C-alpha cells in the first residue's frame, strides 16, 4: 500500500533486470519508472493520487476504486535501458473494503510500438518515393497556413504534373516509369529547402509547399527553378528520358483563404499551365475561376436534390468470410439529376459539405437507411447490420445524437444493428466535443466503424481510446496487396493488430478471387466489394443476397 514491492514473478525479473531479492521488500514501485515521465503525466492532469512513494504518485483514483486502470509508461531497467510497457493496475481490497495493496501487471510493448511506427510510416509516406502522401501534405499545409496567419508571412503551394509520364509508361513499361517518378521526387526534394514540404499526390502529381515567404517575386523564382530542375535528362538503363512538368502556383493569403483553398487554386493554375502548352508554371489568377462555373450550377442543382426527391440509397452487401453469409450492408448515397444524370458521391458529397447542406442530407440518409434497412431485414430474414457513412461536418452537428436516435425510433431498427462509418480524421481531432459525441453515440448502443482505414494517420492508440467495433481497410490496399509487398504488409499488420485488440476487420473493394484468397489466408473477418455484389437498390437487395447464397464463396485457403 505504501508502494513497497511485496512480491514479483519471474517475468518481472526478466522485464526489469532486477533479481527478486533486489525488489521484494527493498524497492518502491516508482523506482522502476522513468521519474520524469511520471511527473509529466501527473502534471498533464491524470489523477495520480493515492499511491505516493518518493513524492511521485503512480496509481490513479480509478485503480484504487477497484477498477482496472491502464496506461502506457516507460520502465527503467537495472542496466539503465528503457522499455515501453503497458501497465494495468488494480487495488486489492480486504473483506471490509479497505485497500490493502495493489497488483500491477506490466507487459513489454516494444514490438507493438515498432509495428505502430511502421504502419504509421507506411500510411503516411509514398512507398516509391518516400514523399509524404496527400493527407499528410494537406495537414502540413494547414499548419503552415496557421503559422503564417500568426506571423504575417506567405505560404506558396506549387502543384506539379508530369507532362509525359503516360507515354513513358506505355512505351517503356511501368517499372521504368516508376524510376522516372522516383528521380523526379529526388530532384524536387533536393531543389527546395529542408523546411519546405514535398509530397506525392498520386500518379504523376506532386506538390511543394513553401512557408515563410516574404516576397512575391521569390515565388516566381522558385516556380522557375522547379521547372528547370526537371529539365536534365533522366537515365534509365539504356534510355535517356526527357520529361517536363506543368506547375500551378498559388499563395496564401493573397489568393486563398485557407489551406484547402490554396491547394485547390494551385491545382486550377496547374490545369491552366497544362492547357497553355505544358513545360511551364502559371500563377493563379481570378480568370481561372470561370472554369468552376460548372461547379456553381452543380451546387445550385444539389440544393434542390433533396426536396425534388432526386436522392436515393444503394446498399452493398457485406459478407462474413468465416461463414460466407451476408451479415449487413453499407448504405451509399446516390444522386440522379434530370440533366446531369448520375453524379458520383465523390463529386457531390464534398460539394454538399462545402455548401452546408450535408446536414439535412445526412439526416435524410439516417431516416431512409433505417427504414429501408428494416424492410430488407424482414425480407432476407436475418438481423443485418446497416452501415451509414458520416461526414466529418455532421460530426460537428450539435443534435447528431438526436438525429440518430430519432431515425432508430421511427424505424424500429435496434440500435445494435446500426453502424456509423467515420474516417480517421474525426478521431485525429482529439477534442472534448468529438469524444463526447462518440461516447453518446456509443451509449445509444450504435456501432462505430473506421472507414478507409490506412489512408489517414492510422494510429491504433486512437482505436483503443474510442473502442471501435470495426475497421474497414481501404480498397486501395486490397487492390495493391496482391502484387505489392508493402501493401500486403499493411493489410497483414492491420488484421493482426485489430485482432489483438478485439476489433473486427472488413476489407473494402474486393474485386476478384485473388484478393479474396489473400484475405482468407490473412484471416480477415469480412469483405465487401464487387466480387460479391456492387451496391444495389433496397428492392434488389434480397435477390442479391439469394444470388450470393447460391454461389457460396469457396472458403478453402
Ligand atoms: P466509402 O464509404 O469508402 O464507400 C465505398 C465505395 O467503394 C463506394 O463508392 C462503393 O460503391 C465503392 N465500391 C464498392 N465495391 C467496390 C469494388 O469492388 N471496387 C472498388 N474500387 N470500389 C467499390 P461510392 O458509392 O461512389 O461512394 C464513395 C464515397 O462517398 C464513400 O466511400 C463515402 O465516403 C461517400 N459516401 C457515400 N454515401 C454517403 C453518405 O450517405 N454520406 C456520406 N457522408 N458519405 C457518403
Ligand atoms: Mg463507407
Ligand atoms: Mg471506404
Coordinates of C-alpha atoms and ligand atoms in Angstrom, one line a residue:
X1 CA 0.0 0.0 0.0
X2 CA 2.9 2.3 0.6
X3 CA 4.4 1.3 -2.8
X4 CA 7.0 -1.1 -1.5
X5 CA 7.1 -4.2 -3.7
X6 CA 6.0 -7.3 -1.8
X7 CA 6.0 -9.9 -4.5
X8 CA 7.2 -10.3 -8.1
X9 CA 7.1 -13.2 -10.6
X10 CA 9.9 -14.5 -12.8
X11 CA 8.7 -12.4 -15.7
X12 CA 9.2 -9.3 -13.6
X13 CA 12.8 -10.2 -13.1
X14 CA 13.3 -10.7 -16.8
X15 CA 11.5 -7.5 -17.6
X16 CA 13.3 -5.2 -15.2
X17 CA 16.7 -7.0 -14.9
X18 CA 16.5 -6.9 -11.1
X19 CA 16.6 -10.0 -9.0
X20 CA 13.7 -10.9 -6.8
X21 CA 15.6 -10.2 -3.7
X22 CA 16.6 -6.8 -5.0
X23 CA 13.0 -5.8 -5.4
X24 CA 10.9 -7.5 -2.7
X25 CA 10.9 -5.5 0.4
X26 CA 13.7 -3.3 -1.0
X27 CA 12.2 -1.2 -3.7
X28 CA 9.3 1.1 -4.2
X29 CA 7.4 0.6 -7.3
X30 CA 8.1 4.0 -8.7
X31 CA 11.8 3.2 -8.7
X32 CA 11.1 1.1 -11.8
X33 CA 9.8 4.1 -13.6
X34 CA 11.2 7.0 -15.5
X35 CA 10.6 9.6 -12.9
X36 CA 10.4 12.5 -15.3
X37 CA 7.7 10.8 -17.2
X38 CA 5.6 10.1 -14.1
X39 CA 5.9 13.8 -13.1
X40 CA 4.9 14.9 -16.6
X41 CA 1.9 12.6 -16.6
X42 CA 0.8 13.9 -13.2
X43 CA 1.1 17.5 -14.4
X44 CA -0.9 16.6 -17.5
X45 CA -3.8 16.2 -15.1
X46 CA -4.3 12.4 -14.9
X47 CA -5.3 11.9 -11.3
X48 CA -2.3 10.1 -9.9
X49 CA -3.1 10.4 -6.4
X50 CA -3.1 7.6 -3.8
X51 CA 0.0 5.6 -4.0
X52 CA 2.5 8.1 -3.1
X53 CA 6.1 7.0 -2.9
X54 CA 9.2 9.2 -3.1
X55 CA 6.8 12.0 -3.7
X56 CA 5.7 10.5 -7.0
X57 CA 2.2 9.4 -7.4
X58 CA 1.6 6.5 -9.6
X59 CA -1.8 4.9 -9.3
X60 CA -5.0 6.6 -10.2
X61 CA -8.1 7.0 -8.3
X62 CA -9.8 4.5 -10.6
X63 CA -7.4 1.8 -9.7
X64 CA -7.9 2.4 -6.0
X65 CA -11.6 2.2 -6.5
X66 CA -11.2 -1.4 -7.6
X67 CA -11.4 -0.8 -11.3
X68 CA -8.7 -1.8 -13.7
X69 CA -6.6 1.2 -14.8
X70 CA -4.3 1.0 -17.7
X71 CA -1.7 3.3 -19.2
X72 CA 1.4 3.2 -21.3
X73 CA 4.6 4.2 -19.4
X74 CA 8.3 3.6 -19.5
X75 CA 10.2 1.2 -17.3
X76 CA 13.8 1.9 -16.4
X77 CA 15.7 -1.4 -16.2
X78 CA 18.6 -2.2 -13.9
X79 CA 21.1 -1.8 -16.7
X80 CA 19.8 1.7 -17.4
X81 CA 17.9 0.9 -20.6
X82 CA 14.3 1.9 -21.1
X83 CA 11.4 -0.2 -22.3
X84 CA 7.8 0.9 -23.0
X85 CA 5.3 -1.0 -21.0
X86 CA 1.6 -1.3 -20.8
X87 CA 0.6 -1.1 -17.1
X88 CA -2.6 -2.5 -15.8
X89 CA -3.3 -1.7 -12.1
X90 CA -5.9 -2.8 -9.7
X91 CA -6.4 -2.4 -5.9
X92 CA -6.6 -5.4 -3.7
X93 CA -9.2 -4.9 -1.0
X94 CA -9.9 -6.6 2.2
X95 CA -13.3 -8.1 3.1
X96 CA -14.3 -4.8 4.8
X97 CA -13.4 -2.9 1.6
X98 CA -10.3 -1.1 2.6
X99 CA -7.3 -1.1 0.2
X100 CA -4.6 -3.5 1.3
X101 CA -2.3 -3.2 -1.7
X102 CA -2.1 -3.1 -5.4
X103 CA -1.4 -5.5 -8.2
X104 CA 0.5 -4.2 -11.2
X105 CA 0.7 -6.1 -14.4
X106 CA 3.3 -4.8 -16.9
X107 CA 3.9 -6.0 -20.4
X108 CA 6.6 -5.1 -22.8
X109 CA 5.1 -3.2 -25.8
X110 CA 8.3 -2.6 -27.7
X111 CA 7.3 -4.8 -30.6
X112 CA 3.8 -3.2 -30.7
X113 CA 5.3 0.3 -30.8
X114 CA 7.6 -0.8 -33.6
X115 CA 4.7 -2.1 -35.6
X116 CA 2.7 1.1 -34.9
X117 CA 5.6 3.3 -36.1
X118 CA 6.0 1.1 -39.1
X119 CA 2.4 1.2 -40.3
X120 CA 2.1 4.9 -39.4
X121 CA 5.2 5.5 -41.7
X122 CA 3.7 3.3 -44.4
X123 CA 0.4 5.0 -44.3
X124 CA 1.9 8.5 -44.4
X125 CA 4.6 8.0 -46.9
X126 CA 4.5 7.0 -50.5
X127 CA 6.3 3.7 -50.9
X128 CA 8.0 4.5 -54.2
X129 CA 9.4 8.0 -53.4
X130 CA 9.3 8.2 -49.7
X131 CA 7.5 11.5 -50.0
X132 CA 4.5 12.2 -47.8
X133 CA 1.1 11.3 -49.1
X134 CA -1.8 13.7 -49.8
X135 CA -3.4 13.7 -46.4
X136 CA -0.2 14.5 -44.7
X137 CA 0.6 17.2 -47.1
X138 CA -2.8 18.8 -46.5
X139 CA -2.2 18.6 -42.8
X140 CA 1.2 20.2 -43.1
X141 CA -0.2 22.9 -45.4
X142 CA -2.9 23.7 -42.9
X143 CA -0.3 24.1 -40.2
X144 CA 1.9 26.3 -42.4
X145 CA -1.1 28.5 -43.1
X146 CA -1.9 28.7 -39.5
X147 CA 1.7 29.8 -38.7
X148 CA 1.7 32.4 -41.4
X149 CA -1.6 33.8 -40.2
X150 CA 0.2 34.5 -37.0
X151 CA 3.4 35.8 -38.3
X152 CA 2.1 37.7 -41.3
X153 CA 4.2 35.7 -43.9
X154 CA 3.1 33.9 -47.0
X155 CA 2.7 30.3 -48.0
X156 CA 3.1 29.2 -51.6
X157 CA 1.8 26.0 -53.0
X158 CA 3.2 24.5 -56.2
X159 CA 1.2 21.7 -57.8
X160 CA 3.3 19.8 -60.3
X161 CA 2.0 17.4 -63.0
X162 CA 4.5 15.5 -65.2
X163 CA 3.7 16.0 -68.8
X164 CA 4.8 12.8 -70.5
X165 CA 4.6 10.1 -67.9
X166 CA 1.8 8.2 -69.5
X167 CA 3.8 8.0 -72.8
X168 CA 6.8 6.7 -70.9
X169 CA 4.8 4.1 -69.1
X170 CA 3.2 3.0 -72.3
X171 CA 6.4 2.8 -74.2
X172 CA 8.9 1.6 -71.6
X173 CA 6.7 -0.1 -69.1
X174 CA 5.7 0.9 -65.6
X175 CA 8.9 -0.2 -63.9
X176 CA 10.9 2.4 -65.9
X177 CA 8.1 4.9 -65.4
X178 CA 8.5 4.4 -61.6
X179 CA 12.2 5.1 -61.8
X180 CA 11.5 8.3 -63.6
X181 CA 9.0 9.3 -60.8
X182 CA 11.5 8.4 -58.1
X183 CA 14.2 10.5 -59.8
X184 CA 11.8 13.5 -60.2
X185 CA 10.9 13.2 -56.5
X186 CA 14.5 13.2 -55.6
X187 CA 15.2 16.3 -57.7
X188 CA 12.2 18.1 -56.2
X189 CA 13.3 17.3 -52.7
X190 CA 16.9 18.5 -53.5
X191 CA 15.6 21.6 -55.2
X192 CA 13.9 23.1 -52.1
X193 CA 14.8 24.0 -48.6
X194 CA 14.6 21.3 -46.0
X195 CA 11.8 23.2 -44.3
X196 CA 9.6 23.0 -47.4
X197 CA 7.2 20.2 -47.8
X198 CA 7.3 17.9 -50.8
X199 CA 4.5 15.4 -51.3
X200 CA 3.3 12.9 -53.9
X201 CA -0.4 13.3 -54.6
X202 CA -0.6 10.2 -56.6
X203 CA 0.3 9.0 -60.1
X204 CA 2.3 11.8 -61.7
X205 CA 1.3 14.6 -59.4
X206 CA 3.5 16.2 -56.8
X207 CA 3.2 19.2 -54.6
X208 CA 5.6 21.5 -52.9
X209 CA 4.6 23.8 -50.1
X210 CA 6.9 26.6 -49.1
X211 CA 6.5 28.5 -45.9
X212 CA 7.7 31.8 -44.5
X213 CA 7.8 33.6 -47.8
X214 CA 8.1 37.4 -47.6
X215 CA 8.4 38.4 -51.2
X216 CA 6.1 37.6 -54.1
X217 CA 9.0 37.6 -56.6
X218 CA 10.6 34.7 -54.7
X219 CA 7.6 32.6 -55.5
X220 CA 8.1 33.0 -59.3
X221 CA 11.8 32.3 -59.0
X222 CA 11.0 29.1 -57.1
X223 CA 8.5 28.0 -59.7
X224 CA 11.0 28.7 -62.5
X225 CA 13.6 26.7 -60.5
X226 CA 11.3 23.8 -60.2
X227 CA 10.5 23.8 -63.9
X228 CA 14.3 23.8 -64.6
X229 CA 15.1 21.0 -62.2
X230 CA 13.1 18.6 -64.2
X231 CA 14.8 19.5 -67.5
X232 CA 18.1 17.4 -67.4
X233 CA 17.8 14.0 -69.0
X234 CA 17.0 11.1 -66.7
X235 CA 19.0 8.0 -67.5
X236 CA 17.1 4.7 -67.0
X237 CA 19.1 1.8 -68.2
X238 CA 20.0 2.5 -71.8
X239 CA 17.4 5.2 -72.2
X240 CA 17.8 8.9 -71.9
X241 CA 14.4 10.3 -70.9
X242 CA 13.4 13.9 -71.1
X243 CA 10.4 14.9 -69.0
X244 CA 8.8 18.3 -68.3
X245 CA 6.2 19.4 -65.8
X246 CA 3.3 21.8 -65.7
X247 CA 3.2 23.8 -62.5
X248 CA 0.4 25.7 -60.9
X249 CA 1.2 28.2 -58.2
X250 CA -1.0 29.9 -55.6
X251 CA -0.1 31.9 -52.5
X252 CA -1.8 32.4 -49.2
X253 CA -3.1 34.9 -48.1
X254 CA -3.1 36.7 -51.5
X255 CA -5.3 34.3 -53.4
X256 CA -6.6 31.8 -50.9
X257 CA -8.4 32.0 -47.6
X258 CA -7.2 28.6 -46.2
X259 CA -5.1 25.6 -46.9
X260 CA -7.8 23.7 -48.8
X261 CA -8.5 26.7 -51.0
X262 CA -4.8 27.2 -51.5
X263 CA -4.2 23.7 -52.9
X264 CA -7.3 23.8 -55.0
X265 CA -6.4 27.0 -56.6
X266 CA -2.9 25.9 -57.3
X267 CA -4.4 22.9 -59.0
X268 CA -6.6 25.1 -61.2
X269 CA -3.4 27.0 -62.1
X270 CA -1.7 23.7 -62.9
X271 CA -4.5 22.8 -65.3
X272 CA -4.1 26.2 -67.0
X273 CA -0.4 25.6 -67.3
X274 CA -1.1 22.3 -69.0
X275 CA -3.7 23.7 -71.4
X276 CA -1.4 26.6 -72.2
X277 CA 1.3 24.3 -73.6
X278 CA 3.0 22.5 -70.7
X279 CA 6.6 22.7 -69.5
X280 CA 5.9 26.0 -67.6
X281 CA 4.4 27.4 -64.5
X282 CA 1.4 29.6 -64.1
X283 CA 0.3 31.7 -61.1
X284 CA -3.3 31.5 -60.1
X285 CA -5.5 34.4 -61.2
X286 CA -9.2 35.0 -60.9
X287 CA -9.9 34.3 -64.6
X288 CA -9.2 30.6 -63.8
X289 CA -12.3 30.6 -61.6
X290 CA -14.5 30.8 -64.7
X291 CA -13.8 27.2 -65.2
X292 CA -15.6 26.5 -62.0
X293 CA -18.8 28.0 -63.2
X294 CA -19.9 24.3 -63.9
X295 CA -19.4 23.7 -60.3
X296 CA -21.7 26.5 -59.3
X297 CA -24.6 25.2 -61.4
X298 CA -24.0 21.7 -59.9
X299 CA -24.1 23.3 -56.4
X300 CA -27.3 25.0 -57.3
X301 CA -28.9 21.8 -58.5
X302 CA -27.7 20.0 -55.4
X303 CA -29.6 22.4 -53.2
X304 CA -32.8 21.1 -54.8
X305 CA -31.9 17.4 -54.9
X306 CA -33.4 16.6 -51.6
X307 CA -36.8 18.4 -52.0
X308 CA -37.0 17.2 -55.6
X309 CA -36.6 13.6 -54.5
X310 CA -33.5 13.0 -56.6
X311 CA -31.6 11.3 -53.8
X312 CA -31.7 7.6 -53.1
X313 CA -29.7 5.0 -51.3
X314 CA -27.9 1.9 -52.7
X315 CA -26.9 -0.9 -50.5
X316 CA -23.8 -3.0 -50.8
X317 CA -23.8 -6.4 -49.1
X318 CA -21.1 -7.3 -46.6
X319 CA -20.1 -10.9 -46.3
X320 CA -18.6 -12.9 -43.4
X321 CA -15.5 -14.7 -44.6
X322 CA -15.9 -17.4 -42.0
X323 CA -19.5 -18.4 -42.8
X324 CA -19.9 -16.9 -46.2
X325 CA -23.2 -15.3 -45.1
X326 CA -24.4 -11.8 -45.8
X327 CA -24.2 -10.0 -42.4
X328 CA -25.0 -6.5 -43.3
X329 CA -24.8 -3.7 -45.8
X330 CA -23.4 -0.3 -46.4
X331 CA -25.8 2.5 -47.4
X332 CA -24.4 4.5 -50.2
X333 CA -25.9 7.8 -51.3
X334 CA -27.0 8.2 -55.0
X335 CA -27.9 11.4 -56.8
X336 CA -29.7 11.3 -60.1
X337 CA -30.2 14.7 -61.7
X338 CA -32.6 15.0 -64.7
X339 CA -29.9 16.9 -66.7
X340 CA -26.5 15.9 -65.2
X341 CA -27.6 12.3 -64.8
X342 CA -25.9 10.1 -62.2
X343 CA -23.5 12.3 -60.3
X344 CA -20.8 10.3 -58.3
X345 CA -20.7 10.8 -54.5
X346 CA -17.0 11.7 -54.7
X347 CA -18.2 14.8 -56.6
X348 CA -21.4 15.8 -54.8
X349 CA -20.6 14.9 -51.2
X350 CA -17.6 17.3 -50.9
X351 CA -19.9 19.9 -52.6
X352 CA -22.7 19.3 -50.1
X353 CA -20.2 19.7 -47.3
X354 CA -18.9 23.0 -48.6
X355 CA -22.3 24.3 -49.4
X356 CA -23.5 23.5 -45.9
X357 CA -26.3 21.1 -47.0
X358 CA -24.7 17.9 -45.8
X359 CA -26.7 18.1 -42.5
X360 CA -30.2 17.8 -43.9
X361 CA -29.0 15.3 -46.4
X362 CA -27.2 13.3 -43.7
X363 CA -30.4 13.3 -41.6
X364 CA -32.4 12.0 -44.5
X365 CA -29.8 9.3 -45.1
X366 CA -30.2 8.1 -41.5
X367 CA -34.0 8.0 -41.7
X368 CA -34.0 6.3 -45.0
X369 CA -31.3 3.8 -44.3
X370 CA -33.0 2.7 -41.0
X371 CA -36.5 2.4 -42.7
X372 CA -35.2 0.5 -45.7
X373 CA -32.9 -1.5 -43.5
X374 CA -35.8 -2.8 -41.5
X375 CA -37.6 -3.8 -44.7
X376 CA -34.6 -5.6 -46.1
X377 CA -34.1 -7.4 -42.7
X378 CA -37.7 -8.6 -42.9
X379 CA -37.3 -9.8 -46.5
X380 CA -34.0 -11.5 -46.0
X381 CA -35.0 -12.8 -42.6
X382 CA -31.8 -12.1 -40.7
X383 CA -30.6 -9.4 -38.4
X384 CA -28.5 -7.5 -40.9
X385 CA -26.3 -4.6 -39.8
X386 CA -26.8 -1.3 -41.6
X387 CA -23.8 0.9 -42.0
X388 CA -24.2 4.6 -42.6
X389 CA -21.4 6.9 -43.7
X390 CA -21.0 10.1 -41.7
X391 CA -19.1 13.1 -42.9
X392 CA -16.8 15.0 -40.5
X393 CA -19.1 18.0 -40.9
X394 CA -22.0 16.0 -39.5
X395 CA -19.9 15.2 -36.6
X396 CA -19.9 18.8 -35.5
X397 CA -23.6 18.9 -35.7
X398 CA -24.9 19.6 -32.2
X399 CA -28.0 17.4 -32.5
X400 CA -26.4 14.5 -34.3
X401 CA -27.2 12.1 -31.5
X402 CA -30.8 13.1 -31.5
X403 CA -30.9 12.6 -35.3
X404 CA -29.6 9.1 -35.0
X405 CA -31.9 8.3 -32.1
X406 CA -35.0 9.6 -34.0
X407 CA -34.1 7.5 -37.0
X408 CA -33.9 4.4 -34.8
X409 CA -37.1 5.2 -33.1
X410 CA -39.3 5.9 -36.2
X411 CA -38.0 2.8 -38.0
X412 CA -37.9 0.4 -35.0
X413 CA -34.3 -0.7 -36.0
X414 CA -32.4 -1.9 -32.9
X415 CA -29.5 0.4 -32.1
X416 CA -27.1 -2.5 -32.1
X417 CA -27.9 -3.1 -35.8
X418 CA -26.9 0.4 -36.9
X419 CA -23.3 1.2 -37.5
X420 CA -21.8 4.6 -38.3
X421 CA -18.7 4.8 -40.5
X422 CA -16.4 7.6 -39.7
X423 CA -12.9 8.4 -41.0
X424 CA -9.7 8.6 -39.1
X425 CA -9.8 12.4 -39.5
X426 CA -12.6 12.6 -36.9
X427 CA -10.5 10.6 -34.4
X428 CA -7.5 12.7 -35.1
X429 CA -9.1 15.8 -33.7
X430 CA -8.9 14.7 -30.1
X431 CA -11.3 17.3 -28.9
X432 CA -13.6 17.1 -25.9
X433 CA -16.7 17.5 -28.1
X434 CA -15.7 14.8 -30.5
X435 CA -15.0 12.4 -27.7
X436 CA -18.3 13.3 -26.1
X437 CA -20.3 12.9 -29.3
X438 CA -18.7 9.5 -29.9
X439 CA -19.4 8.4 -26.4
X440 CA -23.0 9.5 -26.7
X441 CA -23.5 7.6 -29.9
X442 CA -21.9 4.5 -28.2
X443 CA -24.3 5.0 -25.3
X444 CA -27.2 4.7 -27.7
X445 CA -25.8 1.2 -28.5
X446 CA -24.8 2.1 -32.1
X447 CA -21.7 0.5 -33.5
X448 CA -18.7 2.5 -34.8
X449 CA -16.6 1.6 -37.8
X450 CA -13.5 3.4 -39.1
X451 CA -13.8 3.8 -42.9
X452 CA -10.9 4.0 -45.4
X453 CA -8.5 2.8 -42.6
X454 CA -4.9 3.2 -43.5
X455 CA -5.3 6.3 -45.6
X456 CA -5.0 8.8 -42.8
X457 CA -2.8 9.0 -39.8
X458 CA -3.5 5.4 -38.7
X459 CA -2.9 5.1 -35.1
X460 CA -4.0 2.2 -33.1
X461 CA -4.0 4.2 -30.0
X462 CA -7.0 6.2 -31.2
X463 CA -8.8 2.9 -31.6
X464 CA -8.0 1.8 -28.1
X465 CA -9.2 5.1 -26.8
X466 CA -12.5 5.1 -28.7
X467 CA -13.4 1.4 -28.6
X468 CA -14.4 1.0 -32.2
X469 CA -16.2 -2.2 -33.4
X470 CA -14.9 -2.5 -36.9
X471 CA -12.1 -1.3 -39.2
X472 CA -12.6 -1.0 -42.9
X473 CA -9.4 -1.5 -44.7
X474 CA -9.3 0.9 -47.6
X475 CA -9.8 -0.6 -51.1
X476 CA -6.5 0.8 -52.4
X477 CA -4.6 -1.6 -50.1
X478 CA -6.7 -4.5 -51.1
X479 CA -6.1 -3.8 -54.7
X480 CA -2.4 -3.5 -54.3
X481 CA -2.0 -6.3 -51.8
X482 CA -1.8 -8.9 -54.4
X483 CA 1.4 -7.7 -56.0
X484 CA 2.8 -5.0 -53.8
X485 CA 4.6 -6.4 -50.7
X486 CA 4.3 -3.1 -48.8
X487 CA 0.5 -3.0 -49.2
X488 CA 0.4 -6.7 -48.3
X489 CA 2.3 -6.0 -45.1
X490 CA 0.0 -3.1 -44.2
X491 CA -3.1 -5.4 -44.7
X492 CA -1.5 -8.2 -42.7
X493 CA -0.5 -5.9 -39.9
X494 CA -3.8 -4.2 -39.7
X495 CA -5.6 -7.5 -39.4
X496 CA -3.2 -8.9 -36.8
X497 CA -3.2 -5.8 -34.7
X498 CA -7.0 -5.5 -34.9
X499 CA -7.5 -9.0 -33.8
X500 CA -5.2 -8.5 -30.8
X501 CA -7.4 -5.5 -29.9
X502 CA -10.7 -7.4 -30.5
X503 CA -11.7 -5.3 -33.4
X504 CA -13.3 -6.9 -36.5
X505 CA -11.8 -6.1 -39.9
X506 CA -13.6 -5.8 -43.1
X507 CA -11.9 -5.4 -46.5
X508 CA -13.4 -2.9 -48.9
X509 CA -13.4 -3.0 -52.6
X510 CA -12.8 -6.8 -53.1
X511 CA -12.9 -7.3 -56.8
X512 CA -11.5 -10.7 -57.6
X513 CA -10.8 -14.1 -56.3
X514 CA -7.1 -13.4 -55.9
X515 CA -7.8 -10.6 -53.5
X516 CA -10.3 -12.8 -51.7
X517 CA -7.8 -15.6 -51.3
X518 CA -5.2 -13.3 -49.9
X519 CA -7.7 -12.0 -47.3
X520 CA -8.8 -15.5 -46.4
X521 CA -5.2 -16.5 -45.8
X522 CA -4.8 -13.5 -43.6
X523 CA -7.9 -14.4 -41.6
X524 CA -9.7 -11.2 -42.5
X525 CA -13.2 -11.3 -40.9
X526 CA -15.4 -9.8 -43.5
X527 CA -15.4 -8.4 -47.0
X528 CA -17.4 -6.1 -49.3
X529 CA -16.9 -5.4 -53.0
X530 CA -17.9 -6.0 -56.5
X531 CA -16.6 -9.6 -56.3
X532 CA -19.7 -10.3 -54.2
X533 CA -22.0 -7.6 -55.3
X534 CA -22.0 -4.0 -56.2
X535 CA -24.3 -1.5 -54.5
X536 CA -27.9 -2.3 -55.3
X537 CA -31.3 -0.7 -54.5
X538 CA -33.3 -1.8 -51.5
X539 CA -35.7 -3.6 -53.9
X540 CA -32.9 -5.6 -55.4
X541 CA -31.2 -6.4 -52.2
X542 CA -33.0 -9.6 -51.4
X543 CA -32.3 -11.0 -54.9
X544 CA -28.7 -10.1 -54.5
X545 CA -28.4 -11.9 -51.2
X546 CA -30.1 -15.0 -52.6
X547 CA -27.8 -14.9 -55.5
X548 CA -24.8 -14.8 -53.2
X549 CA -26.1 -17.6 -51.1
X550 CA -26.5 -19.7 -54.3
X551 CA -22.8 -19.4 -55.1
X552 CA -21.1 -19.7 -51.7
X553 CA -17.6 -18.4 -51.7
X554 CA -15.0 -21.1 -51.7
X555 CA -13.5 -20.8 -48.2
X556 CA -10.6 -23.1 -48.9
X557 CA -7.4 -21.2 -48.5
Ligands
LIG1 P1 -16.8 4.5 -48.9 O1 -17.6 4.7 -47.7 O2 -15.4 4.0 -48.8 O3 -17.7 3.5 -49.9 C1 -17.1 2.5 -50.6 C2 -17.1 2.9 -52.1 O4 -16.5 1.8 -52.8 C3 -18.4 3.1 -52.7 O5 -18.3 4.2 -53.6 C4 -18.7 1.8 -53.4 O6 -19.6 1.9 -54.5 C5 -17.3 1.5 -53.9 N1 -17.1 0.1 -54.2 C6 -17.9 -0.9 -54.0 N2 -17.4 -2.1 -54.4 C7 -16.2 -1.8 -55.0 C8 -15.2 -2.6 -55.6 O7 -15.3 -3.8 -55.8 N3 -14.1 -1.9 -56.1 C9 -14.0 -0.5 -55.9 N4 -12.9 0.1 -56.4 N5 -14.9 0.2 -55.3 C10 -16.0 -0.4 -54.9 P2 -19.4 5.3 -53.8 O8 -20.7 4.7 -53.7 O9 -19.0 6.0 -55.1 O10 -19.1 6.2 -52.6 C11 -17.9 7.0 -52.5 C12 -17.8 7.6 -51.1 O11 -18.8 8.6 -50.9 C13 -18.0 6.6 -50.0 O12 -16.8 5.9 -49.8 C14 -18.3 7.5 -48.8 O13 -17.1 8.1 -48.3 C15 -19.1 8.6 -49.5 N6 -20.5 8.4 -49.3 C16 -21.4 7.6 -49.9 N7 -22.6 7.7 -49.3 C17 -22.5 8.6 -48.3 C18 -23.4 9.1 -47.4 O14 -24.6 8.8 -47.3 N8 -23.0 10.1 -46.5 C19 -21.7 10.5 -46.5 N9 -21.3 11.4 -45.7 N10 -20.8 10.0 -47.4 C20 -21.2 9.0 -48.3
LIG2 MG1 -18.0 3.8 -46.1
LIG3 MG1 -14.3 3.2 -47.6

